[in-house]
PDB file of C-alpha atoms and ligand atoms in Angstrom:
ATOM      1  CA  MET L   1     130.176 113.184 108.683  1.00  0.00           C
ATOM      2  CA  ASN L   2     130.208 109.793 110.588  1.00  0.00           C
ATOM      3  CA  LYS L   3     127.351 109.370 113.548  1.00  0.00           C
ATOM      4  CA  SER L   4     129.647 110.217 116.175  1.00  0.00           C
ATOM      5  CA  ASP L   5     130.841 113.385 115.050  1.00  0.00           C
ATOM      6  CA  ASN L   6     127.021 114.464 114.028  1.00  0.00           C
ATOM      7  CA  GLU L   7     126.355 114.518 117.792  1.00  0.00           C
ATOM      8  CA  PHE L   8     126.827 117.335 120.174  1.00  0.00           C
ATOM      9  CA  PHE L   9     130.483 117.094 121.632  1.00  0.00           C
ATOM     10  CA  HIS L  10     129.798 116.345 125.151  1.00  0.00           C
ATOM     11  CA  GLY L  11     131.720 113.180 126.441  1.00  0.00           C
ATOM     12  CA  LYS L  12     134.489 113.331 123.915  1.00  0.00           C
ATOM     13  CA  SER L  13     137.979 112.329 124.801  1.00  0.00           C
ATOM     14  CA  ASN L  14     140.364 115.681 125.669  1.00  0.00           C
ATOM     15  CA  GLU L  15     142.207 115.581 122.412  1.00  0.00           C
ATOM     16  CA  LYS L  16     139.285 115.377 120.567  1.00  0.00           C
ATOM     17  CA  ALA L  17     137.274 118.299 122.577  1.00  0.00           C
ATOM     18  CA  ASN L  18     140.489 120.194 122.190  1.00  0.00           C
ATOM     19  CA  LYS L  19     140.573 119.890 118.256  1.00  0.00           C
ATOM     20  CA  ILE L  20     137.156 120.683 118.323  1.00  0.00           C
ATOM     21  CA  LYS L  21     137.288 123.819 120.367  1.00  0.00           C
ATOM     22  CA  ALA L  22     139.892 124.979 117.887  1.00  0.00           C
ATOM     23  CA  LEU L  23     137.231 124.635 115.138  1.00  0.00           C
ATOM     24  CA  PRO L  24     135.960 128.243 113.743  1.00  0.00           C
ATOM     25  CA  ILE L  25     132.346 128.967 114.980  1.00  0.00           C
ATOM     26  CA  LEU L  26     129.560 129.534 112.515  1.00  0.00           C
ATOM     27  CA  TYR L  27     126.419 131.666 113.473  1.00  0.00           C
ATOM     28  CA  SER L  28     123.758 130.857 110.836  1.00  0.00           C
ATOM     29  CA  LEU L  29     120.255 130.963 110.512  1.00  0.00           C
ATOM     30  CA  ARG L  30     118.504 128.128 108.293  1.00  0.00           C
ATOM     31  CA  ASN L  31     116.561 129.233 105.653  1.00  0.00           C
ATOM     32  CA  CYS L  32     118.865 132.695 105.360  1.00  0.00           C
ATOM     33  CA  PRO L  33     120.119 132.342 101.695  1.00  0.00           C
ATOM     34  CA  TYR L  34     123.468 134.181 102.499  1.00  0.00           C
ATOM     35  CA  ALA L  35     124.286 131.635 105.533  1.00  0.00           C
ATOM     36  CA  MET L  36     122.964 128.748 103.323  1.00  0.00           C
ATOM     37  CA  ARG L  37     125.751 129.468 100.474  1.00  0.00           C
ATOM     38  CA  ALA L  38     127.803 129.877 103.588  1.00  0.00           C
ATOM     39  CA  ARG L  39     127.217 126.372 104.882  1.00  0.00           C
ATOM     40  CA  LEU L  40     127.075 124.803 101.072  1.00  0.00           C
ATOM     41  CA  ALA L  41     130.835 126.462 100.476  1.00  0.00           C
ATOM     42  CA  ILE L  42     132.061 124.772 103.774  1.00  0.00           C
ATOM     43  CA  PHE L  43     130.362 121.295 102.933  1.00  0.00           C
ATOM     44  CA  LYS L  44     132.170 121.854  99.485  1.00  0.00           C
ATOM     45  CA  ALA L  45     135.398 122.242 101.101  1.00  0.00           C
ATOM     46  CA  GLN L  46     135.258 119.307 103.652  1.00  0.00           C
ATOM     47  CA  GLN L  47     135.777 121.896 106.309  1.00  0.00           C
ATOM     48  CA  GLN L  48     134.264 121.680 109.989  1.00  0.00           C
ATOM     49  CA  VAL L  49     132.774 124.199 112.169  1.00  0.00           C
ATOM     50  CA  LEU L  50     130.877 124.462 115.215  1.00  0.00           C
ATOM     51  CA  LEU L  51     127.268 125.625 114.109  1.00  0.00           C
ATOM     52  CA  ARG L  52     125.354 127.777 116.257  1.00  0.00           C
ATOM     53  CA  ASP L  53     121.910 128.235 114.806  1.00  0.00           C
ATOM     54  CA  LEU L  54     119.876 131.279 115.702  1.00  0.00           C
ATOM     55  CA  VAL L  55     116.528 133.243 114.861  1.00  0.00           C
ATOM     56  CA  LEU L  56     117.001 136.608 114.019  1.00  0.00           C
ATOM     57  CA  SER L  57     114.504 138.021 116.999  1.00  0.00           C
ATOM     58  CA  ASN L  58     117.290 136.571 119.229  1.00  0.00           C
ATOM     59  CA  LYS L  59     120.500 136.704 118.095  1.00  0.00           C
ATOM     60  CA  PRO L  60     123.006 135.565 120.723  1.00  0.00           C
ATOM     61  CA  ALA L  61     124.997 138.269 122.983  1.00  0.00           C
ATOM     62  CA  GLU L  62     128.092 136.366 121.906  1.00  0.00           C
ATOM     63  CA  MET L  63     127.508 137.126 117.980  1.00  0.00           C
ATOM     64  CA  ILE L  64     126.896 140.605 118.776  1.00  0.00           C
ATOM     65  CA  ALA L  65     129.788 141.457 120.753  1.00  0.00           C
ATOM     66  CA  VAL L  66     132.140 140.121 117.866  1.00  0.00           C
ATOM     67  CA  SER L  67     129.667 141.455 115.279  1.00  0.00           C
ATOM     68  CA  PRO L  68     127.693 144.339 116.065  1.00  0.00           C
ATOM     69  CA  LYS L  69     126.330 144.857 112.539  1.00  0.00           C
ATOM     70  CA  GLY L  70     124.299 141.527 113.392  1.00  0.00           C
ATOM     71  CA  THR L  71     123.756 139.896 110.045  1.00  0.00           C
ATOM     72  CA  VAL L  72     124.359 136.146 109.504  1.00  0.00           C
ATOM     73  CA  PRO L  73     126.236 134.228 108.669  1.00  0.00           C
ATOM     74  CA  VAL L  74     129.280 134.933 110.759  1.00  0.00           C
ATOM     75  CA  LEU L  75     132.417 133.005 111.214  1.00  0.00           C
ATOM     76  CA  VAL L  76     134.555 133.130 113.962  1.00  0.00           C
ATOM     77  CA  LEU L  77     138.007 131.548 113.570  1.00  0.00           C
ATOM     78  CA  ALA L  78     139.895 130.443 116.362  1.00  0.00           C
ATOM     79  CA  ASN L  79     142.755 133.483 115.940  1.00  0.00           C
ATOM     80  CA  GLY L  80     139.880 135.441 116.597  1.00  0.00           C
ATOM     81  CA  ARG L  81     139.501 136.952 113.068  1.00  0.00           C
ATOM     82  CA  VAL L  82     135.920 137.748 112.576  1.00  0.00           C
ATOM     83  CA  ILE L  83     134.072 136.967 108.705  1.00  0.00           C
ATOM     84  CA  GLU L  84     130.684 138.730 108.515  1.00  0.00           C
ATOM     85  CA  GLU L  85     130.055 138.654 104.691  1.00  0.00           C
ATOM     86  CA  SER L  86     128.958 135.349 103.499  1.00  0.00           C
ATOM     87  CA  LEU L  87     130.873 135.618 100.066  1.00  0.00           C
ATOM     88  CA  GLU L  88     133.731 136.055 102.258  1.00  0.00           C
ATOM     89  CA  VAL L  89     133.053 133.099 104.559  1.00  0.00           C
ATOM     90  CA  MET L  90     132.840 131.034 101.064  1.00  0.00           C
ATOM     91  CA  LEU L  91     136.066 132.429 100.138  1.00  0.00           C
ATOM     92  CA  TRP L  92     137.576 131.466 103.336  1.00  0.00           C
ATOM     93  CA  ALA L  93     136.281 127.899 103.203  1.00  0.00           C
ATOM     94  CA  LEU L  94     137.706 127.047  99.650  1.00  0.00           C
ATOM     95  CA  GLN L  95     140.949 128.826  99.884  1.00  0.00           C
ATOM     96  CA  GLU L  96     141.529 126.575 103.058  1.00  0.00           C
ATOM     97  CA  THR L  97     140.761 123.385 100.527  1.00  0.00           C
ATOM     98  CA  ASP L  98     138.948 123.116  97.512  1.00  0.00           C
ATOM     99  CA  PRO L  99     138.833 119.800  96.629  1.00  0.00           C
ATOM    100  CA  ASN L 100     136.111 120.248  93.583  1.00  0.00           C
ATOM    101  CA  ASP L 101     138.189 123.182  92.444  1.00  0.00           C
ATOM    102  CA  LEU L 102     135.567 125.722  92.731  1.00  0.00           C
ATOM    103  CA  LEU L 103     137.667 128.514  92.573  1.00  0.00           C
ATOM    104  CA  ASP L 104     139.906 126.974  89.786  1.00  0.00           C
ATOM    105  CA  CYS L 105     139.292 129.745  86.833  1.00  0.00           C
ATOM    106  CA  GLN L 106     141.425 129.082  83.874  1.00  0.00           C
ATOM    107  CA  ASN L 107     142.679 132.626  84.156  1.00  0.00           C
ATOM    108  CA  GLU L 108     142.538 135.940  85.701  1.00  0.00           C
ATOM    109  CA  GLY L 109     139.722 137.382  83.303  1.00  0.00           C
ATOM    110  CA  ALA L 110     137.667 134.077  84.193  1.00  0.00           C
ATOM    111  CA  LEU L 111     137.930 134.680  88.069  1.00  0.00           C
ATOM    112  CA  SER L 112     137.043 138.432  87.653  1.00  0.00           C
ATOM    113  CA  GLU L 113     133.724 137.527  85.817  1.00  0.00           C
ATOM    114  CA  MET L 114     132.670 135.344  87.892  1.00  0.00           C
ATOM    115  CA  LEU L 115     133.071 137.377  90.554  1.00  0.00           C
ATOM    116  CA  LEU L 116     131.323 140.261  89.129  1.00  0.00           C
ATOM    117  CA  LEU L 117     128.378 137.878  88.138  1.00  0.00           C
ATOM    118  CA  ILE L 118     128.097 137.078  91.883  1.00  0.00           C
ATOM    119  CA  ASN L 119     127.922 140.754  92.889  1.00  0.00           C
ATOM    120  CA  GLU L 120     125.673 141.861  90.341  1.00  0.00           C
ATOM    121  CA  PHE L 121     122.940 139.001  91.599  1.00  0.00           C
ATOM    122  CA  ASP L 122     124.093 139.598  95.035  1.00  0.00           C
ATOM    123  CA  THR L 123     122.940 143.775  94.467  1.00  0.00           C
ATOM    124  CA  ASP L 124     121.089 144.123  91.615  1.00  0.00           C
ATOM    125  CA  PHE L 125     119.143 140.736  91.307  1.00  0.00           C
ATOM    126  CA  LYS L 126     118.746 140.694  94.954  1.00  0.00           C
ATOM    127  CA  SER L 127     116.840 144.118  95.213  1.00  0.00           C
ATOM    128  CA  CYS L 128     114.406 142.895  92.597  1.00  0.00           C
ATOM    129  CA  LEU L 129     113.740 139.701  93.867  1.00  0.00           C
ATOM    130  CA  GLU L 130     113.045 141.354  97.260  1.00  0.00           C
ATOM    131  CA  ALA L 131     110.525 143.738  95.477  1.00  0.00           C
ATOM    132  CA  TYR L 132     109.108 140.887  93.804  1.00  0.00           C
ATOM    133  CA  LYS L 133     108.393 138.719  97.143  1.00  0.00           C
ATOM    134  CA  CYS L 134     107.096 141.814  98.394  1.00  0.00           C
ATOM    135  CA  ALA L 135     104.848 142.700  95.514  1.00  0.00           C
ATOM    136  CA  LYS L 136     103.560 138.861  95.786  1.00  0.00           C
ATOM    137  CA  ARG L 137     102.644 139.427  99.572  1.00  0.00           C
ATOM    138  CA  TYR L 138     101.116 142.882  99.724  1.00  0.00           C
ATOM    139  CA  GLN L 139     100.768 144.317  96.057  1.00  0.00           C
ATOM    140  CA  GLU L 140      98.886 141.479  93.797  1.00  0.00           C
ATOM    141  CA  ASP L 141      98.742 144.643  91.176  1.00  0.00           C
ATOM    142  CA  ASN L 142     102.422 144.391  91.066  1.00  0.00           C
ATOM    143  CA  VAL L 143     103.569 140.814  90.783  1.00  0.00           C
ATOM    144  CA  ALA L 144     103.987 140.405  87.231  1.00  0.00           C
ATOM    145  CA  GLN L 145     105.797 143.754  86.585  1.00  0.00           C
ATOM    146  CA  CYS L 146     108.276 142.777  89.552  1.00  0.00           C
ATOM    147  CA  ARG L 147     108.609 139.188  87.844  1.00  0.00           C
ATOM    148  CA  GLU L 148     109.279 140.636  84.681  1.00  0.00           C
ATOM    149  CA  VAL L 149     112.051 142.464  85.972  1.00  0.00           C
ATOM    150  CA  CYS L 150     113.472 139.456  87.560  1.00  0.00           C
ATOM    151  CA  GLN L 151     113.243 137.637  84.682  1.00  0.00           C
ATOM    152  CA  GLN L 152     115.939 139.678  82.677  1.00  0.00           C
ATOM    153  CA  TYR L 153     118.142 137.790  85.161  1.00  0.00           C
ATOM    154  CA  ILE L 154     116.778 134.072  85.445  1.00  0.00           C
ATOM    155  CA  LYS L 155     116.961 134.590  81.164  1.00  0.00           C
ATOM    156  CA  ARG L 156     120.865 135.130  81.409  1.00  0.00           C
ATOM    157  CA  VAL L 157     121.112 131.878  83.609  1.00  0.00           C
ATOM    158  CA  GLU L 158     119.012 129.902  81.411  1.00  0.00           C
ATOM    159  CA  GLN L 159     121.456 131.197  78.730  1.00  0.00           C
ATOM    160  CA  ARG L 160     124.623 130.298  80.513  1.00  0.00           C
ATOM    161  CA  LEU L 161     123.120 126.893  81.612  1.00  0.00           C
ATOM    162  CA  THR L 162     121.931 126.708  77.491  1.00  0.00           C
ATOM    163  CA  GLU L 163     125.979 126.703  76.856  1.00  0.00           C
ATOM    164  CA  HIS L 164     127.213 124.570  79.611  1.00  0.00           C
ATOM    165  CA  THR L 165     126.350 122.303  82.074  1.00  0.00           C
ATOM    166  CA  PHE L 166     126.896 125.008  85.243  1.00  0.00           C
ATOM    167  CA  LEU L 167     126.797 128.679  85.222  1.00  0.00           C
ATOM    168  CA  MET L 168     130.575 129.496  84.135  1.00  0.00           C
ATOM    169  CA  SER L 169     131.348 126.157  82.085  1.00  0.00           C
ATOM    170  CA  ASP L 170     130.925 122.806  82.252  1.00  0.00           C
ATOM    171  CA  LYS L 171     132.367 122.479  85.681  1.00  0.00           C
ATOM    172  CA  GLU L 172     130.946 123.569  88.973  1.00  0.00           C
ATOM    173  CA  SER L 173     132.243 126.660  90.251  1.00  0.00           C
ATOM    174  CA  LEU L 174     131.922 129.391  93.415  1.00  0.00           C
ATOM    175  CA  ALA L 175     129.085 131.242  90.878  1.00  0.00           C
ATOM    176  CA  ASP L 176     126.957 128.038  91.187  1.00  0.00           C
ATOM    177  CA  ILE L 177     126.802 127.648  95.042  1.00  0.00           C
ATOM    178  CA  ALA L 178     126.706 131.532  95.650  1.00  0.00           C
ATOM    179  CA  LEU L 179     123.708 132.188  93.504  1.00  0.00           C
ATOM    180  CA  ILE L 180     121.725 129.031  93.784  1.00  0.00           C
ATOM    181  CA  PRO L 181     119.826 129.997  97.245  1.00  0.00           C
ATOM    182  CA  PHE L 182     118.639 133.336  95.594  1.00  0.00           C
ATOM    183  CA  ILE L 183     117.448 131.537  92.231  1.00  0.00           C
ATOM    184  CA  ARG L 184     115.916 128.968  95.029  1.00  0.00           C
ATOM    185  CA  GLN L 185     114.061 131.829  96.748  1.00  0.00           C
ATOM    186  CA  PHE L 186     112.804 133.201  93.382  1.00  0.00           C
ATOM    187  CA  ALA L 187     111.505 129.367  92.193  1.00  0.00           C
ATOM    188  CA  ARG L 188     109.252 129.725  95.608  1.00  0.00           C
ATOM    189  CA  ILE L 189     107.966 132.788  94.970  1.00  0.00           C
ATOM    190  CA  GLU L 190     104.986 131.756  92.401  1.00  0.00           C
ATOM    191  CA  ARG L 191     105.621 128.187  92.154  1.00  0.00           C
ATOM    192  CA  GLN L 192     103.186 127.447  89.614  1.00  0.00           C
ATOM    193  CA  TRP L 193     104.103 129.909  87.659  1.00  0.00           C
ATOM    194  CA  TYR L 194     107.938 128.916  87.800  1.00  0.00           C
ATOM    195  CA  LEU L 195     107.130 125.372  86.845  1.00  0.00           C
ATOM    196  CA  GLN L 196     105.552 126.153  83.627  1.00  0.00           C
ATOM    197  CA  SER L 197     108.069 129.011  82.984  1.00  0.00           C
ATOM    198  CA  PRO L 198     110.469 129.103  79.451  1.00  0.00           C
ATOM    199  CA  TYR L 199     113.378 128.146  81.970  1.00  0.00           C
ATOM    200  CA  PRO L 200     114.086 124.579  81.768  1.00  0.00           C
ATOM    201  CA  MET L 201     117.684 124.676  82.290  1.00  0.00           C
ATOM    202  CA  VAL L 202     117.095 126.737  85.270  1.00  0.00           C
ATOM    203  CA  ARG L 203     114.823 124.359  86.908  1.00  0.00           C
ATOM    204  CA  GLN L 204     117.074 121.355  86.035  1.00  0.00           C
ATOM    205  CA  TRP L 205     120.252 123.189  87.453  1.00  0.00           C
ATOM    206  CA  LEU L 206     118.308 124.419  90.778  1.00  0.00           C
ATOM    207  CA  ASN L 207     116.341 120.735  91.194  1.00  0.00           C
ATOM    208  CA  SER L 208     119.869 118.948  90.714  1.00  0.00           C
ATOM    209  CA  TYR L 209     121.045 121.077  93.829  1.00  0.00           C
ATOM    210  CA  LEU L 210     117.906 120.793  95.969  1.00  0.00           C
ATOM    211  CA  GLN L 211     117.737 117.158  95.534  1.00  0.00           C
ATOM    212  CA  SER L 212     121.562 116.490  96.202  1.00  0.00           C
ATOM    213  CA  PRO L 213     122.318 114.774  99.324  1.00  0.00           C
ATOM    214  CA  ILE L 214     124.964 118.074 100.200  1.00  0.00           C
ATOM    215  CA  PHE L 215     121.958 120.073 100.080  1.00  0.00           C
ATOM    216  CA  THR L 216     119.776 117.946 102.679  1.00  0.00           C
ATOM    217  CA  LYS L 217     122.657 118.197 105.192  1.00  0.00           C
ATOM    218  CA  VAL L 218     123.153 121.790 104.326  1.00  0.00           C
ATOM    219  CA  MET L 219     119.560 122.444 105.315  1.00  0.00           C
ATOM    220  CA  ALA L 220     119.365 119.837 108.474  1.00  0.00           C
ATOM    221  CA  LYS L 221     117.443 121.372 111.399  1.00  0.00           C
ATOM    222  CA  HIS L 222     119.373 121.995 114.600  1.00  0.00           C
ATOM    223  CA  PRO L 223     118.430 123.201 117.812  1.00  0.00           C
ATOM    224  CA  LEU L 224     118.608 127.015 118.335  1.00  0.00           C
ATOM    225  CA  TRP L 225     121.918 127.842 120.002  1.00  0.00           C
ATOM    226  CA  VAL L 226     120.386 129.958 122.702  1.00  0.00           C
ATOM    227  CA  ASP L 227     117.948 127.947 123.755  1.00  0.00           C
ATOM    228  CA  GLU L 228     120.258 124.766 124.154  1.00  0.00           C
ATOM    229  CA  PRO L 229     124.347 126.409 124.165  1.00  0.00           C
ATOM    230  CA  GLN L 230     125.508 123.276 122.676  1.00  0.00           C
ATOM    231  CA  ASP L 231     127.959 123.552 119.496  1.00  0.00           C
ATOM    232  CA  VAL L 232     126.887 121.371 116.477  1.00  0.00           C
ATOM    233  CA  LEU L 233     129.744 119.958 114.443  1.00  0.00           C
ATOM    234  CA  PHE L 234     128.789 120.787 110.788  1.00  0.00           C
ATOM    235  CA  GLY L 235     130.855 119.679 107.634  1.00  0.00           C
ATOM    236  CA  VAL L 236     132.869 116.821 106.821  1.00  0.00           C
ATOM    237  CA  ASN L 237     135.699 115.986 109.070  1.00  0.00           C
TER     238      ASN L 237
HETATM  239  N1  LIG F 301     125.851 140.913 102.883  1.00  0.00           N
HETATM  240  C1  LIG F 301     125.368 140.313 103.949  1.00  0.00           C
HETATM  241  C2  LIG F 301     123.957 139.961 103.994  1.00  0.00           C
HETATM  242  C3  LIG F 301     123.525 139.221 105.148  1.00  0.00           C
HETATM  243  C4  LIG F 301     122.110 139.456 105.500  1.00  0.00           C
HETATM  244  O1  LIG F 301     121.471 140.214 105.015  1.00  0.00           O
HETATM  245  N2  LIG F 301     121.630 138.439 106.605  1.00  0.00           N
HETATM  246  C5  LIG F 301     120.154 138.526 106.779  1.00  0.00           C
HETATM  247  C6  LIG F 301     119.585 137.155 106.997  1.00  0.00           C
HETATM  248  S1  LIG F 301     119.191 136.334 105.371  1.00  0.00           S
HETATM  249  C7  LIG F 301     120.495 139.035 108.416  1.00  0.00           C
HETATM  250  O2  LIG F 301     121.122 138.852 108.960  1.00  0.00           O
HETATM  251  N3  LIG F 301     119.596 140.323 108.507  1.00  0.00           N
HETATM  252  C8  LIG F 301     119.646 141.044 109.915  1.00  0.00           C
HETATM  253  C9  LIG F 301     118.562 141.255 110.402  1.00  0.00           C
HETATM  254  O3  LIG F 301     117.617 141.293 109.685  1.00  0.00           O
HETATM  255  O4  LIG F 301     118.520 141.555 111.553  1.00  0.00           O
HETATM  256  C10 LIG F 301     126.107 138.783 103.568  1.00  0.00           C
HETATM  257  O5  LIG F 301     126.577 138.761 102.349  1.00  0.00           O
HETATM  258  O6  LIG F 301     126.632 137.964 104.600  1.00  0.00           O
END
């Protein structure tokens, strides 16, 4: 993204302004793991969207009007289609363009294995993660037990990363960017414990994402759209 594209789109030429107006709108929340993975996929797909950052305590009426369930991310396409699930947003972006072949699985079986893994982490691991977070905050007695449950999943990630560089193979895939925000959450709950935990491959894999320029861009802070209703160009042009 060049400097001029990174600014708000006021004062652009008509042609450019029209092009920008036709971009999808992404309602997002900076620290939400679901929104994070949607933004990661949009970047990896080299797509561009108009980003509207929000806080959950003040959701824009414009978003609720198109997506009453009120969760982020929400992507609104120029043709009016509304995509309300983060995985669907990722798939939309990568089906548009996939320069890194993140959806390219060797065969149908590998694709379903990948989607199954993502689904398992989105449901089972996510609920263990919530229990672990809650225990850390409110029930210190339960922390070790909740951490142990999460570790069943982390062990499997470690095992995969021992066998190959990324989750599915030596090539990065949708699974890596779908899971990374949740593993990041796990790593932040008990930082000191995590740093000494027997998961060196997980640490290496997570660090390589957290330290990548793309992650810095995905996590950049923008003014909240409700305070300042100016869309921010997000992604690669
Ligand atoms: N299944 C949804 C989950 C999205 C989700 O739960 N996002 C949270 C923020 S991290 C949210 O918007 N919660 C709404 C609220 O708490 O009001 C997805 O994958 O997009």
